[in-house]
PDB file of C-alpha atoms in Angstrom:
ATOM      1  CA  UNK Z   1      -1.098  44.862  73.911  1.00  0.00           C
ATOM      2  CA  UNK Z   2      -4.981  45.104  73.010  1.00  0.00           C
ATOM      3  CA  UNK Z   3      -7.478  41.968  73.421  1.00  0.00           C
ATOM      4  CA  UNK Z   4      -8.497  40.678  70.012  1.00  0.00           C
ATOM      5  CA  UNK Z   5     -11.259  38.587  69.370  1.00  0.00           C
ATOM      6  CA  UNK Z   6     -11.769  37.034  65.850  1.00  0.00           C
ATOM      7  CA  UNK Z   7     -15.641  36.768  64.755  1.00  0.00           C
ATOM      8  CA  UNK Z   8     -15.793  32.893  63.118  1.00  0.00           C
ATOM      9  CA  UNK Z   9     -13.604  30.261  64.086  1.00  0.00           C
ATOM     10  CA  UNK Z  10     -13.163  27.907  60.463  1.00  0.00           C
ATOM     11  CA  UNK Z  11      -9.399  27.857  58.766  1.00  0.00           C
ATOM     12  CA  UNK Z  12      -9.208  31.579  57.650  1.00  0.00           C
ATOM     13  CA  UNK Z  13      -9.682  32.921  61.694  1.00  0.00           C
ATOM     14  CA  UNK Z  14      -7.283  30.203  62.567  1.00  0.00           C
ATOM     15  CA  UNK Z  15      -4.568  31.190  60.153  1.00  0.00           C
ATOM     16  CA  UNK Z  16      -5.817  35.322  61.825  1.00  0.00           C
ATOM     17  CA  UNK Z  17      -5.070  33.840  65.125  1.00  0.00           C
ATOM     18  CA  UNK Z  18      -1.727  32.730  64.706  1.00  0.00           C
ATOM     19  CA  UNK Z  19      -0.899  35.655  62.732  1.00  0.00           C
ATOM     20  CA  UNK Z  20      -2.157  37.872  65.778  1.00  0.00           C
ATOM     21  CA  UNK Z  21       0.117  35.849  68.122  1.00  0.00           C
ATOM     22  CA  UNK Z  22       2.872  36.134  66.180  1.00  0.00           C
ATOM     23  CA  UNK Z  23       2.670  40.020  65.940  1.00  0.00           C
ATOM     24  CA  UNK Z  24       3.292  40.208  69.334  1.00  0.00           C
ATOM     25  CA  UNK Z  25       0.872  43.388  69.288  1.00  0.00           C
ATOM     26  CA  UNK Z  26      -2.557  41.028  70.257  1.00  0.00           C
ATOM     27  CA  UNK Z  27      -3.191  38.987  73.418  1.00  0.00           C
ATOM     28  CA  UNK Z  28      -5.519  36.730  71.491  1.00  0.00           C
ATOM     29  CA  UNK Z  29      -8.951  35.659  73.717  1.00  0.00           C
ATOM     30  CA  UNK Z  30     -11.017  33.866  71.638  1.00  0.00           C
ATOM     31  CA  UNK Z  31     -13.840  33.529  68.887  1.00  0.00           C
ATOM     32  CA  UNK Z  32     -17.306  34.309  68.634  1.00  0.00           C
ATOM     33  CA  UNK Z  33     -19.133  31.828  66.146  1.00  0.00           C
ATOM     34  CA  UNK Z  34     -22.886  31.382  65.483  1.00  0.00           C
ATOM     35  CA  UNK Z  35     -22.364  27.577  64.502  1.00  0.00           C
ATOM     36  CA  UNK Z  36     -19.745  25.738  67.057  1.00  0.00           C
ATOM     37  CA  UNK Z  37     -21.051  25.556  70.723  1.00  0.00           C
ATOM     38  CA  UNK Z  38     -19.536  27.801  73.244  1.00  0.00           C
ATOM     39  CA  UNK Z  39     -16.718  26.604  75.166  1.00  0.00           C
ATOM     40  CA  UNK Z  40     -15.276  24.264  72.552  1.00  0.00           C
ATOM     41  CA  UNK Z  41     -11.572  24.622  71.979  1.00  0.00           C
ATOM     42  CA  UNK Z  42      -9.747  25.695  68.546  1.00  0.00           C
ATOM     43  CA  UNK Z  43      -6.480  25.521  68.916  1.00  0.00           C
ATOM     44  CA  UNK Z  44      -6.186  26.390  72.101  1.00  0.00           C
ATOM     45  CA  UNK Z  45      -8.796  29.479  72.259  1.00  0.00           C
ATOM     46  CA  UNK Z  46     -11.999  28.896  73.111  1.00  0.00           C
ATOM     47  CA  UNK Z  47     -15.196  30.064  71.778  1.00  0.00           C
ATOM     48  CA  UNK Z  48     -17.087  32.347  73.831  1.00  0.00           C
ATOM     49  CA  UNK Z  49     -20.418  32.027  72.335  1.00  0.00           C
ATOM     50  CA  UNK Z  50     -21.826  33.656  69.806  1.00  0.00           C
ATOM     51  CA  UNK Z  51     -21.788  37.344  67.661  1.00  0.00           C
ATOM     52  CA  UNK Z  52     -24.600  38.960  70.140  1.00  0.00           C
ATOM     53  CA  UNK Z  53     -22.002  38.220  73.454  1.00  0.00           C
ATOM     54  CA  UNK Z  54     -19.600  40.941  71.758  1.00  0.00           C
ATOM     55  CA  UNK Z  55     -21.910  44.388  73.206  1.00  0.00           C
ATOM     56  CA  UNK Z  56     -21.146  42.584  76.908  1.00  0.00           C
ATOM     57  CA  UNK Z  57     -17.488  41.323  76.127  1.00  0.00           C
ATOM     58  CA  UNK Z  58     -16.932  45.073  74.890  1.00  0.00           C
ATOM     59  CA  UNK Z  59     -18.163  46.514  78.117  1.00  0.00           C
ATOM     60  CA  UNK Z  60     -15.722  43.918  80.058  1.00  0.00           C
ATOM     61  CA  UNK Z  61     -12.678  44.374  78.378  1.00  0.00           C
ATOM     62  CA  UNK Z  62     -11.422  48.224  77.479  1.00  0.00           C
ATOM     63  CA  UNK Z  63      -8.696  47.516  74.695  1.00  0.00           C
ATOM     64  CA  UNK Z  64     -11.575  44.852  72.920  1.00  0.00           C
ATOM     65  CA  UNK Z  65     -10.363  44.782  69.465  1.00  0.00           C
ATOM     66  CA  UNK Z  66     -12.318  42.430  66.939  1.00  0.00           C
ATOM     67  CA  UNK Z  67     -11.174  40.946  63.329  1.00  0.00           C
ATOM     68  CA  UNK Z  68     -13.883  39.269  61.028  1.00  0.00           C
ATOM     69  CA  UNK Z  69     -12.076  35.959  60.174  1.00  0.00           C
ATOM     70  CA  UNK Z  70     -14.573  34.974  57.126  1.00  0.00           C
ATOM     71  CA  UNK Z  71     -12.770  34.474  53.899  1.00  0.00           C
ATOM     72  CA  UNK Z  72     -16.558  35.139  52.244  1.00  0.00           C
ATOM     73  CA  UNK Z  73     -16.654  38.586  51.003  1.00  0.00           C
ATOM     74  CA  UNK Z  74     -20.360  39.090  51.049  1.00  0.00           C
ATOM     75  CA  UNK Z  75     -20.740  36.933  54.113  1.00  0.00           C
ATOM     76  CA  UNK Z  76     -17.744  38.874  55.946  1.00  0.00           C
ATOM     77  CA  UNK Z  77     -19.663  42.541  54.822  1.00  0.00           C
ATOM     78  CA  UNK Z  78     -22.953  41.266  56.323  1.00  0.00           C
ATOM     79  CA  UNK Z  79     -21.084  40.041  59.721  1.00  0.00           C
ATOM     80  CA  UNK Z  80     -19.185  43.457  59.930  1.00  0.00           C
ATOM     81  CA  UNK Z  81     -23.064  45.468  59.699  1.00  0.00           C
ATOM     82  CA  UNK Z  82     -23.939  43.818  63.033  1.00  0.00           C
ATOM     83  CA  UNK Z  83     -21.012  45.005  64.542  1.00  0.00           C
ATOM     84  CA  UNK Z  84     -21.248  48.712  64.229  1.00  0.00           C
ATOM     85  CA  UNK Z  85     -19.790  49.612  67.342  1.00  0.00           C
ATOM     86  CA  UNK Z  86     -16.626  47.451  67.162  1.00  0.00           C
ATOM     87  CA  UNK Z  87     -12.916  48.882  67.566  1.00  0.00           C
ATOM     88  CA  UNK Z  88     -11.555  46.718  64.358  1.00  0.00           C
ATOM     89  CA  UNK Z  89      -7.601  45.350  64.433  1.00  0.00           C
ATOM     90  CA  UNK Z  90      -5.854  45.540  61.204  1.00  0.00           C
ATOM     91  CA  UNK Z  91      -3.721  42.070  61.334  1.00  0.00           C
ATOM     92  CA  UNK Z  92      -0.377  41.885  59.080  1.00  0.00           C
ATOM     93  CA  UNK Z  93       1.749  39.034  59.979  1.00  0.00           C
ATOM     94  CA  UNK Z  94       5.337  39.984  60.455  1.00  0.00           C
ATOM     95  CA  UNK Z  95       6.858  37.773  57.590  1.00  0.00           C
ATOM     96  CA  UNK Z  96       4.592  39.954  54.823  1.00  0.00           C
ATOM     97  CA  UNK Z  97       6.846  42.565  53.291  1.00  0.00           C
ATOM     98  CA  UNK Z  98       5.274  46.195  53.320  1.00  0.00           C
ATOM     99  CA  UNK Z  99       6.901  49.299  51.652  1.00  0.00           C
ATOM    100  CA  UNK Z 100       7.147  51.887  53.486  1.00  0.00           C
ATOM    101  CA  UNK Z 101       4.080  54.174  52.574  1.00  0.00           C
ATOM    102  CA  UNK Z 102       1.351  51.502  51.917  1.00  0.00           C
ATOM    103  CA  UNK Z 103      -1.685  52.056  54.012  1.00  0.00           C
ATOM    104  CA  UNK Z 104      -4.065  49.194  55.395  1.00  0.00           C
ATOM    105  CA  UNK Z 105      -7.358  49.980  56.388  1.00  0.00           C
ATOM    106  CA  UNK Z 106      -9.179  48.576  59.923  1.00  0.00           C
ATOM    107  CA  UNK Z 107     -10.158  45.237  59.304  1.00  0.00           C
ATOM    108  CA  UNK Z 108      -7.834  44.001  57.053  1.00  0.00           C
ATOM    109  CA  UNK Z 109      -5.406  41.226  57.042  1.00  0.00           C
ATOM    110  CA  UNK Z 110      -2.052  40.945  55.337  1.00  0.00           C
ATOM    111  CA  UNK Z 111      -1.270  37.019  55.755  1.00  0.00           C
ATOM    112  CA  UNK Z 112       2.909  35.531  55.584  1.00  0.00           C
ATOM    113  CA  UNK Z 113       5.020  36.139  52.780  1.00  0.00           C
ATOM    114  CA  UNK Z 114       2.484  38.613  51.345  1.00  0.00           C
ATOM    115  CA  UNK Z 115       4.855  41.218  49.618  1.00  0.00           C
ATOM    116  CA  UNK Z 116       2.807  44.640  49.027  1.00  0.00           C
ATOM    117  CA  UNK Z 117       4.639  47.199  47.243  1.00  0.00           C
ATOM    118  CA  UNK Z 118       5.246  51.614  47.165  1.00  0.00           C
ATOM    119  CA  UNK Z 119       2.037  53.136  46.709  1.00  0.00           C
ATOM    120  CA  UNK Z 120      -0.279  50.285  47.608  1.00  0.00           C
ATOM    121  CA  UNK Z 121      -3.985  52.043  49.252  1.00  0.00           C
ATOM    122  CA  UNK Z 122      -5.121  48.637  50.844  1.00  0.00           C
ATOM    123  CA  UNK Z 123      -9.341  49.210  52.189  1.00  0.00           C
ATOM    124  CA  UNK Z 124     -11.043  47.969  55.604  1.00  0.00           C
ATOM    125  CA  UNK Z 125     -12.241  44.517  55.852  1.00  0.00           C
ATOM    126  CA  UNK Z 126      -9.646  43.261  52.970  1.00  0.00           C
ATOM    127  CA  UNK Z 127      -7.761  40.091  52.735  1.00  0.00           C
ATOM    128  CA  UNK Z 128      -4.502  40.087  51.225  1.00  0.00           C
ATOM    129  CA  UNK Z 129      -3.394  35.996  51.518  1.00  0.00           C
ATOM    130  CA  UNK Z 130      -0.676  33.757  51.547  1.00  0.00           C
ATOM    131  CA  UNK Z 131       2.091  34.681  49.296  1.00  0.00           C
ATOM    132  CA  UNK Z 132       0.102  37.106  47.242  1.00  0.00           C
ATOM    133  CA  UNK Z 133       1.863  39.851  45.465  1.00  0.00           C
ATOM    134  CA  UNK Z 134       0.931  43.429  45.077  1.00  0.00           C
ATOM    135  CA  UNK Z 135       3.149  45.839  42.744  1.00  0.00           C
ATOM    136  CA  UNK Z 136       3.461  49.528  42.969  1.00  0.00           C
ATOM    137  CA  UNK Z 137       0.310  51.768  42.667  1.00  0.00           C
ATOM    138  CA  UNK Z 138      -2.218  49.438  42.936  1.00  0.00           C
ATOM    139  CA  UNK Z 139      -5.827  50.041  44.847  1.00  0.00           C
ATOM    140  CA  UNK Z 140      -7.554  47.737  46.942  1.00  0.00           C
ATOM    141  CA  UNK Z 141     -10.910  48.546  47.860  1.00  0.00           C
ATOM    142  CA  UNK Z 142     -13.228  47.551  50.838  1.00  0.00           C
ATOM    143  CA  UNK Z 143     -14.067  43.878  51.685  1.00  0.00           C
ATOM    144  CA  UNK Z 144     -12.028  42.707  48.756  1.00  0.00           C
ATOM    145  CA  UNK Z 145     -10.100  39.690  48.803  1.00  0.00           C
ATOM    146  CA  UNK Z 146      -6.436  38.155  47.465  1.00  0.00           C
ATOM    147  CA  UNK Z 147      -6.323  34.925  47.217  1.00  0.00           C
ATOM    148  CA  UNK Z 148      -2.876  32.883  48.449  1.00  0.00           C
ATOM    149  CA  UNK Z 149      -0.771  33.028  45.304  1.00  0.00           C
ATOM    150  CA  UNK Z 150      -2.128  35.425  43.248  1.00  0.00           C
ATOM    151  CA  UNK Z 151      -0.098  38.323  41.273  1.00  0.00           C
ATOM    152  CA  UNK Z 152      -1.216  42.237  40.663  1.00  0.00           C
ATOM    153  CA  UNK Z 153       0.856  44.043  38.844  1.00  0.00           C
ATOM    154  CA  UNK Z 154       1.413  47.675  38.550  1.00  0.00           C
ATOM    155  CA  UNK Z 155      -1.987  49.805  39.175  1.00  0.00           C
ATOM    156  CA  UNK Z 156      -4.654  47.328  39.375  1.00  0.00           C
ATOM    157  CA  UNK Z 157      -7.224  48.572  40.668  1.00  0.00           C
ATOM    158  CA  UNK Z 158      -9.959  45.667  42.468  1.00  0.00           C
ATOM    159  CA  UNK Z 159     -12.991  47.325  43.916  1.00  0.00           C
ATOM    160  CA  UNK Z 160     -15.191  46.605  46.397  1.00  0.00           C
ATOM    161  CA  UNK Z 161     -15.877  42.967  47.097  1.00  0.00           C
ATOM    162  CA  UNK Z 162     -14.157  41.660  44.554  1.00  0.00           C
ATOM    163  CA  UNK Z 163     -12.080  38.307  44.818  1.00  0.00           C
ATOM    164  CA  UNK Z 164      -9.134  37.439  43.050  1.00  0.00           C
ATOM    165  CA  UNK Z 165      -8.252  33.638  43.178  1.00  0.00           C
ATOM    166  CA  UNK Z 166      -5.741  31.607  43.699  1.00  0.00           C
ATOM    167  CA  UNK Z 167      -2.401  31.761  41.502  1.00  0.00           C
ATOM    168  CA  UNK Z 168      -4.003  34.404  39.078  1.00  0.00           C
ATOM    169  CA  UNK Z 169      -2.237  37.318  37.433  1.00  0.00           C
ATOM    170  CA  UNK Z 170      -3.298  40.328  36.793  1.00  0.00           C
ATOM    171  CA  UNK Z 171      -1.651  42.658  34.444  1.00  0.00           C
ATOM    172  CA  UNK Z 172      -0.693  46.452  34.821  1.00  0.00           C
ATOM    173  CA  UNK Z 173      -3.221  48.937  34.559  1.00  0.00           C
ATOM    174  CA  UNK Z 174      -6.190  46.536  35.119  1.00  0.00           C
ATOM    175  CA  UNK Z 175      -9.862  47.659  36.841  1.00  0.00           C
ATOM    176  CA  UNK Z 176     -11.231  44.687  38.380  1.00  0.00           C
ATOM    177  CA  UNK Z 177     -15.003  45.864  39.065  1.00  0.00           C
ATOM    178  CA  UNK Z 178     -16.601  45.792  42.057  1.00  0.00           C
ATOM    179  CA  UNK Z 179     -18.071  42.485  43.168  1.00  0.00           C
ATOM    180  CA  UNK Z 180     -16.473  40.346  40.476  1.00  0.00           C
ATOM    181  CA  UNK Z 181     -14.888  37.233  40.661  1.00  0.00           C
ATOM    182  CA  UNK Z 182     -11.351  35.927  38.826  1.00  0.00           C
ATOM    183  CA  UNK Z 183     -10.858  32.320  39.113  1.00  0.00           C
ATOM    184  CA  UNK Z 184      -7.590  30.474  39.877  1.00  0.00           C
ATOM    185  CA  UNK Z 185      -5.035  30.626  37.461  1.00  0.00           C
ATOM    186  CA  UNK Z 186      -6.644  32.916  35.098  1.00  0.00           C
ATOM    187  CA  UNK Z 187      -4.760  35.583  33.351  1.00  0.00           C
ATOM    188  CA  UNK Z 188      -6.348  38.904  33.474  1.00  0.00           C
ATOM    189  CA  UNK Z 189      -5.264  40.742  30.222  1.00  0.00           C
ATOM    190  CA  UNK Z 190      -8.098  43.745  30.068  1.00  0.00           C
ATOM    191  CA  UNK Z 191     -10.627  45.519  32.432  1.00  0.00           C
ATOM    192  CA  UNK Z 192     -13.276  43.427  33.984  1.00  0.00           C
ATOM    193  CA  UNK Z 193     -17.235  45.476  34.806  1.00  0.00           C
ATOM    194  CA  UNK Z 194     -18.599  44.610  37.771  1.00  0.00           C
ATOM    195  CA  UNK Z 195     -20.752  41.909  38.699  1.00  0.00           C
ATOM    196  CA  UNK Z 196     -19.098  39.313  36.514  1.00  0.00           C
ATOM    197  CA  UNK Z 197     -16.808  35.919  36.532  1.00  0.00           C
ATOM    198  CA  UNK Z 198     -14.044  35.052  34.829  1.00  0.00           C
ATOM    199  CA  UNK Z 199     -11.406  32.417  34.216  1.00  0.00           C
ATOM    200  CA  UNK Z 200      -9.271  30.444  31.552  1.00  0.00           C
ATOM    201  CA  UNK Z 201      -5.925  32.426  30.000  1.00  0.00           C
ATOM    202  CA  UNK Z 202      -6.351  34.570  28.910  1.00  0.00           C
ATOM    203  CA  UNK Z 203      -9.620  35.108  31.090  1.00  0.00           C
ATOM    204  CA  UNK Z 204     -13.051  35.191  29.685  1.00  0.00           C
ATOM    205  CA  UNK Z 205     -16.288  35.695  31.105  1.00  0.00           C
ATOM    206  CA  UNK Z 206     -18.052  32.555  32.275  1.00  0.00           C
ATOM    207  CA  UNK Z 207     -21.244  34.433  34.232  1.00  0.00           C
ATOM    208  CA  UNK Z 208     -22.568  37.048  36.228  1.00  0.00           C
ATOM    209  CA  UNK Z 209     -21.700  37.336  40.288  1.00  0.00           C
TER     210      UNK Z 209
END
């Protein structure tokens, strides 16, 4: 069982944490988190301080495994740049559904009753959240994110940092670009270039990211 430590401490590392325990695969120590003062208690694990304790935590503990739990793409990137000599945990909580042959990069997290199908290539640093739904062939690229709800269909393809939101669909054959944004609820009907936002059904583009 390896030592995990999750970098932040809002809702997204708590939901991390209890994945983690659940798994049965972490003995989960704690957060590191810029913001709260060390010592205080989220549920139950305590904050150790903040992202510069890691190099001395790392030297303490030999199985130190560490998970960025920031649902901010951009933000979560920049955290993962300090930390370039961290052993990452992939976290997938045992009630997500996972053929056989999908892969999940370091980093990532797979949250409950996330159903990822054959053929899935899943990045490091990705979020795949509550409930989403990921159909045969599709690509997921680095620090890209799912949002609780949402619905790709066959070979969609979202690059790199690019968010899906809550609820949306996305329909076969789709290339989200990298760094774009889908609303809730949209309806993704075409390819989307990179850089851009869009909602409404069928989706439109409202700005650039």
């Amino acid at each position: 069982m390896d030592s995990l430590i999750i970098a932040g401490a809002s809702g997204h590392a708590r939901v991390i944490a209890s994945a983690a325990r659940k798994t049965g695969l972490f003995s989960v120590i704690g957060y590191v988190d810029n913001e709260l003062p060390q010592g205080r208690l989220v549920d139950g694990l305590p904050v150790l301080g903040g992202d510069g304790i890691l190099p001395s935590l790392k030297q303490k503990i030999s199985d130190l495994k560490v998970i960025v739990g920031i649902g901010d793409n951009a933000l979560r990137e920049s955290v993962v740049s300090k930390f370039v000599d961290a052993d990452y945990a992939t976290v997938i909580h045992p009630d997500a559904v996972l053929a056989n042959d999908v892969q999940v990069g370091c980093g990532s997290f797979v949250a409950a009753s996330a159903t990822i199908n054959i053929g899935v290539r899943i990045g490091c640093h990705a979020i795949v959240n509550t409930g989403a739904s990921i159909d045969h062939d599709c690509t997921i690229a680095d620090f890209s994110s799912i949002s609780p709800g949402a619905t790709l269909t066959g070979g969609v393809s979202l690059g790199a940092g690019g968010m899906i939101g809550a609820g949306a669909v996305i329909v076969p054959g789709v290339e989200i670009g990298e760094h774009s944004v889908i609303g809730a609820g949209a309806v993704v009907i075409h390819s989307i270039p990179k850089d851009t936002r869009w909602v409404g059904v069928p989706a439109h583009q409202i700005s650039n990211s």
